[in-house]
PDB file of C-alpha atoms in Angstrom:
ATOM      1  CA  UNK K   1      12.412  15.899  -3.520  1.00  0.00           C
ATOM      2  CA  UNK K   2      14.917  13.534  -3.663  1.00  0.00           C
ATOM      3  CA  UNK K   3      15.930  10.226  -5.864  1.00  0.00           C
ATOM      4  CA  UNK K   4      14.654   7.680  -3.503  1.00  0.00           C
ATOM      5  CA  UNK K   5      11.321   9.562  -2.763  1.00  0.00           C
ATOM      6  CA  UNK K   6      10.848   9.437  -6.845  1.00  0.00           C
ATOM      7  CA  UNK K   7      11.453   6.048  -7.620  1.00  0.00           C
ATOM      8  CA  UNK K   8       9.277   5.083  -4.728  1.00  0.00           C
ATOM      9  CA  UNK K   9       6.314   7.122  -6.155  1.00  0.00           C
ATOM     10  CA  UNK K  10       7.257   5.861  -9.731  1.00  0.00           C
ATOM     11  CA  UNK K  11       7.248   2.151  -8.047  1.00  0.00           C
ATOM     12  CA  UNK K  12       3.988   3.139  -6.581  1.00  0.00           C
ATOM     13  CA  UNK K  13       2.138   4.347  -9.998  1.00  0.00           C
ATOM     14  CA  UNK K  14       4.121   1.366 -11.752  1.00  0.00           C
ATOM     15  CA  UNK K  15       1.842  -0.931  -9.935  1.00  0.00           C
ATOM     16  CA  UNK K  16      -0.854   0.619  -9.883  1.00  0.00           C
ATOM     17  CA  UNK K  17      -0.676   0.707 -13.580  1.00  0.00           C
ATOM     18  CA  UNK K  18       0.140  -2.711 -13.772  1.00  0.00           C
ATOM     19  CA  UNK K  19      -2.787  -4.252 -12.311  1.00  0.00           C
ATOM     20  CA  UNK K  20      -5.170  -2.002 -14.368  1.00  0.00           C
ATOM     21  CA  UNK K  21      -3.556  -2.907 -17.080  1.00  0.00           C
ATOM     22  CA  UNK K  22      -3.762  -6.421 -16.367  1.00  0.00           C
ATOM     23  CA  UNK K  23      -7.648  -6.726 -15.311  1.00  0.00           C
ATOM     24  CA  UNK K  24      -8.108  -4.890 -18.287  1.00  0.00           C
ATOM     25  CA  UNK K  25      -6.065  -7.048 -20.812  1.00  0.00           C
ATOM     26  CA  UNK K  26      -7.286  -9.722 -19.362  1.00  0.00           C
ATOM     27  CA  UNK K  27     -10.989  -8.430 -18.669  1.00  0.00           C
ATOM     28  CA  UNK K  28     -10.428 -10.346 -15.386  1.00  0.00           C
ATOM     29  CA  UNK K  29      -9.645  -9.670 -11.823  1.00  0.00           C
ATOM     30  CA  UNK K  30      -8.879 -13.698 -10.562  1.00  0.00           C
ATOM     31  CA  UNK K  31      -5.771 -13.486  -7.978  1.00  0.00           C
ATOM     32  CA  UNK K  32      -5.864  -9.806  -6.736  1.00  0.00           C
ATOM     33  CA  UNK K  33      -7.392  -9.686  -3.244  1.00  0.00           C
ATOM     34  CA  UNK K  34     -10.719  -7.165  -2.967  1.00  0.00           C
ATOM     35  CA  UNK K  35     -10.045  -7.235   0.415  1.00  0.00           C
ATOM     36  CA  UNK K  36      -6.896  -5.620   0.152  1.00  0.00           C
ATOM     37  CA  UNK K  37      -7.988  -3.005  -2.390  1.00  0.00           C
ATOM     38  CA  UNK K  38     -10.835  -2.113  -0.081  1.00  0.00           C
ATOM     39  CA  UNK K  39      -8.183  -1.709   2.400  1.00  0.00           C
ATOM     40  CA  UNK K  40      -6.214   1.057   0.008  1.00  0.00           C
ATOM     41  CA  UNK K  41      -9.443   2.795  -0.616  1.00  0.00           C
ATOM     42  CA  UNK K  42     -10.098   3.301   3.379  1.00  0.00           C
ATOM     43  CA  UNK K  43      -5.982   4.057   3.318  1.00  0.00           C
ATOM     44  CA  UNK K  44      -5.965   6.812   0.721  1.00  0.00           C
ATOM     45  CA  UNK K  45      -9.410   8.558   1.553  1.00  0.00           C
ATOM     46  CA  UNK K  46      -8.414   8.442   5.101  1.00  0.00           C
ATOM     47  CA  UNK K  47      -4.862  10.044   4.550  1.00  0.00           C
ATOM     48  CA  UNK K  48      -5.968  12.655   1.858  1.00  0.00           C
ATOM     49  CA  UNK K  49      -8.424  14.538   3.499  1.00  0.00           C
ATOM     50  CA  UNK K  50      -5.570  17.574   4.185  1.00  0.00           C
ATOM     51  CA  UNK K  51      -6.759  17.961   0.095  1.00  0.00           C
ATOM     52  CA  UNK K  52      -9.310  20.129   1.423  1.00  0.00           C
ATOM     53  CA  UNK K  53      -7.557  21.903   4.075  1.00  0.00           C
ATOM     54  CA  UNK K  54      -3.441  22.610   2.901  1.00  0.00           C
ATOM     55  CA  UNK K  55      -2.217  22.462  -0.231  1.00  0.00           C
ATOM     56  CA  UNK K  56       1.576  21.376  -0.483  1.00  0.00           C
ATOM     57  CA  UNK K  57       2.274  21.510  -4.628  1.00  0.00           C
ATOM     58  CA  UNK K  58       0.714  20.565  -7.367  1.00  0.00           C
ATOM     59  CA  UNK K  59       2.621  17.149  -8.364  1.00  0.00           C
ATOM     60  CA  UNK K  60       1.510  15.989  -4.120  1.00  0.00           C
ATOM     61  CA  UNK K  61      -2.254  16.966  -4.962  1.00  0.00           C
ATOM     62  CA  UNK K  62      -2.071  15.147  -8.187  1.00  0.00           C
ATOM     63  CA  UNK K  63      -0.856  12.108  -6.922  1.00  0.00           C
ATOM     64  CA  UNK K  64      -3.110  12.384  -3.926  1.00  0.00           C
ATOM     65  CA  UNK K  65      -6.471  12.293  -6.555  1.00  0.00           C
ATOM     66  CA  UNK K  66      -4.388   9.509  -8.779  1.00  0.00           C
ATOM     67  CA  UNK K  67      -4.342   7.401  -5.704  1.00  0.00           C
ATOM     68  CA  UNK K  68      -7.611   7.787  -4.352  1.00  0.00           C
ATOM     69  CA  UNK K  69      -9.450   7.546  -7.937  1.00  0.00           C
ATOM     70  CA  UNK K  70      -7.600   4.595  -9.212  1.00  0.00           C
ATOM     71  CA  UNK K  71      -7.905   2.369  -5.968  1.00  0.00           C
ATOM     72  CA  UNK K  72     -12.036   3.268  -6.459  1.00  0.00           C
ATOM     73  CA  UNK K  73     -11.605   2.016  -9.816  1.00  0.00           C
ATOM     74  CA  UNK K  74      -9.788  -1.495  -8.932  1.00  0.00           C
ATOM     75  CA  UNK K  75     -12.533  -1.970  -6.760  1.00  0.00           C
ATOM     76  CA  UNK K  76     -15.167  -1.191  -9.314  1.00  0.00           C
ATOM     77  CA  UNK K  77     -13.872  -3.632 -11.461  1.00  0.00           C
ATOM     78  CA  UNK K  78     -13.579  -6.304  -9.229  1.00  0.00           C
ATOM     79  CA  UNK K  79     -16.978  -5.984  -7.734  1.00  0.00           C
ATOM     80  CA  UNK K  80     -18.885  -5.063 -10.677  1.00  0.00           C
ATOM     81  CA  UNK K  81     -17.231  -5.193 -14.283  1.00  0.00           C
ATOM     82  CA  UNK K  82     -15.453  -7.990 -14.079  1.00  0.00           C
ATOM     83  CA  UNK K  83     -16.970  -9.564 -11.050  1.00  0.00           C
ATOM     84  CA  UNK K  84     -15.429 -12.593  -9.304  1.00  0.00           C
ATOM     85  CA  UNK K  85     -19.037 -13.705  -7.863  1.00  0.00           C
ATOM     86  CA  UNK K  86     -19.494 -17.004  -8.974  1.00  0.00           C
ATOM     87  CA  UNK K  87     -15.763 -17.752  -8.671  1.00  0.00           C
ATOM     88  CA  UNK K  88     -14.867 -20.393  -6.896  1.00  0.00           C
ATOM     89  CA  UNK K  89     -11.922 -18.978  -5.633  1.00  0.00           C
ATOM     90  CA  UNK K  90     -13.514 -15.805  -4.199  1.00  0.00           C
ATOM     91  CA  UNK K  91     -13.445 -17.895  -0.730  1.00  0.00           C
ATOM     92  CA  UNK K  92      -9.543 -17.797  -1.044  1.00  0.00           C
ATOM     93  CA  UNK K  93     -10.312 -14.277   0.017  1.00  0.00           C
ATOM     94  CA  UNK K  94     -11.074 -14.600   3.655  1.00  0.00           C
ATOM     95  CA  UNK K  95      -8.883 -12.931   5.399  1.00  0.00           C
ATOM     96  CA  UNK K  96     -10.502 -11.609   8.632  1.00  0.00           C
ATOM     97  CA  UNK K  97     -10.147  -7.665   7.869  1.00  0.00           C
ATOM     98  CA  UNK K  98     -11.950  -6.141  10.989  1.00  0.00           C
ATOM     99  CA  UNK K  99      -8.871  -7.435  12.909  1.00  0.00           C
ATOM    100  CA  UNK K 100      -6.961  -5.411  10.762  1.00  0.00           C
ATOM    101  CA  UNK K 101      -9.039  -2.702  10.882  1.00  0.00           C
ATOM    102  CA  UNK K 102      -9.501  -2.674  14.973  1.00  0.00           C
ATOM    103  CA  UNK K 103      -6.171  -2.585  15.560  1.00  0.00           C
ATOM    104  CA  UNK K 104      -5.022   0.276  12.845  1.00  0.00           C
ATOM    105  CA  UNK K 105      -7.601   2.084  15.053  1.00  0.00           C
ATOM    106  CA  UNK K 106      -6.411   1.073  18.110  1.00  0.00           C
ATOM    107  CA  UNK K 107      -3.140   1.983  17.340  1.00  0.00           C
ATOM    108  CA  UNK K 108      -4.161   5.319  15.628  1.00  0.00           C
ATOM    109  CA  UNK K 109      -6.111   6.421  19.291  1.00  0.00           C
ATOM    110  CA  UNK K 110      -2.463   5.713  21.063  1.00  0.00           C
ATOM    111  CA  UNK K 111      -0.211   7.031  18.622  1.00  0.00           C
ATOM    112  CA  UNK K 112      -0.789  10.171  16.789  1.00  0.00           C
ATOM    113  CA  UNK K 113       0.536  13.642  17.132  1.00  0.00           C
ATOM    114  CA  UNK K 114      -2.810  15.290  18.176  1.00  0.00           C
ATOM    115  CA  UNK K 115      -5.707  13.425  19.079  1.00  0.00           C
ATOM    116  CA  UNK K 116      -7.877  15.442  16.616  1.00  0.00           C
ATOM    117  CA  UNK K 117     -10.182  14.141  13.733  1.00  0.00           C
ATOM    118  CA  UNK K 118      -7.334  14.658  11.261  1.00  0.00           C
ATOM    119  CA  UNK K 119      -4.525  13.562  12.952  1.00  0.00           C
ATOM    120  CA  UNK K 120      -6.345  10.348  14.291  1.00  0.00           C
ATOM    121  CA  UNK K 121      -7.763   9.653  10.746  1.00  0.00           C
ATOM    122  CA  UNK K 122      -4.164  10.380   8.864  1.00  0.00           C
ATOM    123  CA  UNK K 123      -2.265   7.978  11.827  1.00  0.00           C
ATOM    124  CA  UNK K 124      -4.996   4.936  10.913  1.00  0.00           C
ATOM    125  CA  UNK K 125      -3.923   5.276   7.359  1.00  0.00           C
ATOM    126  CA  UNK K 126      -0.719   4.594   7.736  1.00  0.00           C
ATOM    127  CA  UNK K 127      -1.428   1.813  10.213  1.00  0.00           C
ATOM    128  CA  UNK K 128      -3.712   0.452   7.673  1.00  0.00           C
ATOM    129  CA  UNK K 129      -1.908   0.845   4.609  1.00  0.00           C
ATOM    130  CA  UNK K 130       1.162  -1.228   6.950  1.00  0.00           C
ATOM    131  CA  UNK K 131      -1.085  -4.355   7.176  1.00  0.00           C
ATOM    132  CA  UNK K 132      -3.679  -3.710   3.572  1.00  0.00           C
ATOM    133  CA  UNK K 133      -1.380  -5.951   1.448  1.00  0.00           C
ATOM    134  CA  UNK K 134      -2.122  -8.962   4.210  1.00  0.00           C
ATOM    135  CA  UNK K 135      -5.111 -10.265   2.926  1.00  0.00           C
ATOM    136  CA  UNK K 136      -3.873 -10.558  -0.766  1.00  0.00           C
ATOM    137  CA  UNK K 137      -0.674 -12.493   0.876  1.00  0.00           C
ATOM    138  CA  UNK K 138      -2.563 -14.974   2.101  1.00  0.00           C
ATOM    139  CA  UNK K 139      -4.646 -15.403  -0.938  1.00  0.00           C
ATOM    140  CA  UNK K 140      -1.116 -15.958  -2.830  1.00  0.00           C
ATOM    141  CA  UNK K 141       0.308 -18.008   0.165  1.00  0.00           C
ATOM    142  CA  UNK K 142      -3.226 -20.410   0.095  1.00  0.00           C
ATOM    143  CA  UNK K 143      -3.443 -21.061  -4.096  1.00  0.00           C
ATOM    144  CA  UNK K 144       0.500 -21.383  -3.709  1.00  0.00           C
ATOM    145  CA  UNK K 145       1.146 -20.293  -7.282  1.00  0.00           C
ATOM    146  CA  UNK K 146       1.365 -16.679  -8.447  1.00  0.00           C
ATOM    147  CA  UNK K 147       0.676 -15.784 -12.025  1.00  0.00           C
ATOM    148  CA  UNK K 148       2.954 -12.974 -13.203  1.00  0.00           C
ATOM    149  CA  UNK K 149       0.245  -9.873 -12.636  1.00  0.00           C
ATOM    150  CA  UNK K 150       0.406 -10.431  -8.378  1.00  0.00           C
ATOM    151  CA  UNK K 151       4.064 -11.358  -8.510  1.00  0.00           C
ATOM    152  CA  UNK K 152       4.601  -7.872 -10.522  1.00  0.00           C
ATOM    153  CA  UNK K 153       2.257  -6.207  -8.918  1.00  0.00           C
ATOM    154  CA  UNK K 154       3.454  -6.682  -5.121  1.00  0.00           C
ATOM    155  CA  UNK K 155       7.106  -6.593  -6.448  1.00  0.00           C
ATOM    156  CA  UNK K 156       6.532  -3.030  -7.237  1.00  0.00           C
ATOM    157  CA  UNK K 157       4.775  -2.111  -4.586  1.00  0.00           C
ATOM    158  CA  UNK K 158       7.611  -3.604  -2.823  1.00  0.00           C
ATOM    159  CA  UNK K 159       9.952  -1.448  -4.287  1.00  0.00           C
ATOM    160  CA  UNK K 160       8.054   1.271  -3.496  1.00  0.00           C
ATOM    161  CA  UNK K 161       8.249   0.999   0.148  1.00  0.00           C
ATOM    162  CA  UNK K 162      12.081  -0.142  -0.195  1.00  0.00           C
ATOM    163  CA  UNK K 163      12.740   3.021  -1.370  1.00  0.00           C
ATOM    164  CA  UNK K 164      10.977   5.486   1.032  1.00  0.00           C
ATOM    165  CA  UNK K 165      13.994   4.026   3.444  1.00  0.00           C
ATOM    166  CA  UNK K 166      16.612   5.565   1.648  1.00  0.00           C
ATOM    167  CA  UNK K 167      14.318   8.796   1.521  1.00  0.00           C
ATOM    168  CA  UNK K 168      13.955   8.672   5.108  1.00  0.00           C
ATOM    169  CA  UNK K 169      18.119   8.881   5.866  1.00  0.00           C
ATOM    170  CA  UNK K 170      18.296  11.399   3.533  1.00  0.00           C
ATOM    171  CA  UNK K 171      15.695  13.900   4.384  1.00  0.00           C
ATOM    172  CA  UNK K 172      16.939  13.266   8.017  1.00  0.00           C
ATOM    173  CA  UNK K 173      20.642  14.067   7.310  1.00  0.00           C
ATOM    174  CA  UNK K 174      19.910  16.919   4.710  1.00  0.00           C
ATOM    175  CA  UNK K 175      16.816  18.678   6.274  1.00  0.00           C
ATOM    176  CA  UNK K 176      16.568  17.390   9.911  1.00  0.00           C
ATOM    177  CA  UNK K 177      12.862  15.746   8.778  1.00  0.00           C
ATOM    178  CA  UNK K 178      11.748  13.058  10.508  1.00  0.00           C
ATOM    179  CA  UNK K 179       8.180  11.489  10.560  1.00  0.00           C
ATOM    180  CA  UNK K 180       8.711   8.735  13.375  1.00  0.00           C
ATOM    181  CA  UNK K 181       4.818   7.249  12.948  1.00  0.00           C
ATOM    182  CA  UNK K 182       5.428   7.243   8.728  1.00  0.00           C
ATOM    183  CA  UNK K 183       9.104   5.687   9.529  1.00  0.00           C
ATOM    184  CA  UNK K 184       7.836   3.309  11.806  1.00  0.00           C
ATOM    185  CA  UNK K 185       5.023   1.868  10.104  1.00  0.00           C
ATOM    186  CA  UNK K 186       6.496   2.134   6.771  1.00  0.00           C
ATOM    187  CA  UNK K 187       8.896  -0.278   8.409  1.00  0.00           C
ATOM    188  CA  UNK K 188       6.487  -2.684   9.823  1.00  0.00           C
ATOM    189  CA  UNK K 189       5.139  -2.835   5.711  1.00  0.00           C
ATOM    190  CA  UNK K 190       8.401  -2.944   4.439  1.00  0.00           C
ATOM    191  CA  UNK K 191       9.323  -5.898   6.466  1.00  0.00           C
ATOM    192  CA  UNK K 192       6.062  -7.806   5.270  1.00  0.00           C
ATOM    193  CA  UNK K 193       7.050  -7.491   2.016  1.00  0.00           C
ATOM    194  CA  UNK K 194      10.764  -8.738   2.347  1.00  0.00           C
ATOM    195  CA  UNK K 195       9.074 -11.724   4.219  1.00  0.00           C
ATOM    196  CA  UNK K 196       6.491 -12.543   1.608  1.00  0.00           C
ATOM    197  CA  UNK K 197       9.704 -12.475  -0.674  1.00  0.00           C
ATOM    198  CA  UNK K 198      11.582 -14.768   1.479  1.00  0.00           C
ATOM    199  CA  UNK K 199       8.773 -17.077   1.440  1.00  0.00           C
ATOM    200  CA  UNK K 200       8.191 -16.660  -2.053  1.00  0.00           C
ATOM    201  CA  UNK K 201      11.841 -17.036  -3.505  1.00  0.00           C
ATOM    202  CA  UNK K 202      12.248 -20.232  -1.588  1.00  0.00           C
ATOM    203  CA  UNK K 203       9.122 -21.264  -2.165  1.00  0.00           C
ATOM    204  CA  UNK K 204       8.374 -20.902  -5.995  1.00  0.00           C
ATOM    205  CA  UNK K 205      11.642 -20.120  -7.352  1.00  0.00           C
ATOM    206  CA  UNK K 206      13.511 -23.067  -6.087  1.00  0.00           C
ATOM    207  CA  UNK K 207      11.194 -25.220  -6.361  1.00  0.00           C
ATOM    208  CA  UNK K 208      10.854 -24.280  -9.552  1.00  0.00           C
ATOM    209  CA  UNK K 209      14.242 -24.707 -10.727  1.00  0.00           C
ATOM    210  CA  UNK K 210      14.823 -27.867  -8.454  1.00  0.00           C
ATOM    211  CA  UNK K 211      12.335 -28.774 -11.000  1.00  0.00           C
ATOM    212  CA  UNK K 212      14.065 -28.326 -13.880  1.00  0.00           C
ATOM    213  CA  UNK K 213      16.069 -31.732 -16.137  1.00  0.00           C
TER     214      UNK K 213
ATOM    215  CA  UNK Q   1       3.771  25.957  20.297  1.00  0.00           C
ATOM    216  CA  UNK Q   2       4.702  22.919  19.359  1.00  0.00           C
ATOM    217  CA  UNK Q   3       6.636  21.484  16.515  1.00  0.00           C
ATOM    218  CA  UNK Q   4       4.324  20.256  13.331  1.00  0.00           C
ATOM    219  CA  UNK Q   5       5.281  17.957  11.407  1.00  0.00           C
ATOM    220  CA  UNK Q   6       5.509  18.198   7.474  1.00  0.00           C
ATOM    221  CA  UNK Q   7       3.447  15.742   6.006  1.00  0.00           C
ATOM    222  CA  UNK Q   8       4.603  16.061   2.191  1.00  0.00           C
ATOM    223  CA  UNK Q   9       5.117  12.156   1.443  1.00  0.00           C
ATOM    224  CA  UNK Q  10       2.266  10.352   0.011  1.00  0.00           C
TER     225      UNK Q  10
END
């Protein structure tokens, strides 16, 4: 494994981390999408099934269980512990998903690298996983101020895909590995984060300095 | 046989 491909999993944990630890600072979930973390849980079950049927190292399966357990958890706490029910801004949160879902399908049915179960299933993940974050955009876009936990939160999970470039070049150049569906949609995500950032820097930062005495 | 490939990335 290489640098880049660390630091993006490290960037990936961080924010995981960093919400939990938030919602459970805070004992509140207001401003994280469950949209979007319904979204990971469809991404990660989806992609991990190969748990069951190859086994790559011990750090990968780790991970793998990490992943799918904690984005079960953020959900949990969201829709039962510390519920955003009779929150008012739980209708921030309407993001039409089933578009996003059709067309990770759709896409998965066209491009995969054998139209089996598997293949189909691991190709909507990562079609999925390109668009999840979408829904918990807009929810940032619509209240127009983001406390420090989102703004963290997507930042690393920004980084994270920022990263997996780098890791791409270089497992190209040094082992001849390339993954064009992971590349391309990992691209496609990456590129909705640097726009969300665009938006965000000129949105909140300047304005919040252009506030300033 | 064609060329499979290695899905190690998360």
């Amino acid at each position: 494994m290489n640098i880049f491909r660390i630091l993006g999993d490290l960037s990936h944990l961080t924010s995981i981390i960093i919400l939990l630890h938030t919602i459970n600072t805070n004992k509140s979930t207001t401003g994280i999408s469950l949209k979007t973390q319904i979204l990971y849980v469809i991404v990660f079950i989806t992609r991990y099934l190969d748990l069951f049927t190859k086994f790559i190292s011990v750090y990968n399966t780790l991970m793998k269980i990490f992943f799918i357990i904690s984005s079960v958890y953020i959900v949990y706490l969201i829709q039962y512990k510390y519920s955003q029910k009779h929150m008012v801004k739980q209708d921030l949160d309407n993001f039409k998903v089933e578009y996003l879902l059709a067309g990770s399908l759709l896409a998965s049915l066209i491009f995969n690298y054998k139209f089996t179960p598997l293949e189909i299933l691991w190709s909507f993940s990562l079609w999925l996983e390109s668009v999840a974050i979408l829904p918990q955009l807009m929810m940032l876009t619509r209240t127009g101020e983001a406390d420090m936990l989102t703004t963290n939160y997507i930042f690393c999970l920004g980084l994270y895909r920022a990263f997996y470039i780098p890791n791409w070049f270089y497992r190209y150049f040094a082992e001849g590995h390339f993954d064009k569906l992971a590349v391309f949609t990992g691209l496609i995500q990456t590129l909705l984060y640097s726009d969300f950032f665009y938006i965000y820097y000129k949105n909140v930062i300047q304005a919040r300095s252009s506030k300033l005495p | 046989k064609e060329e499979r490939v290695k899905k190690d990335e998360l």
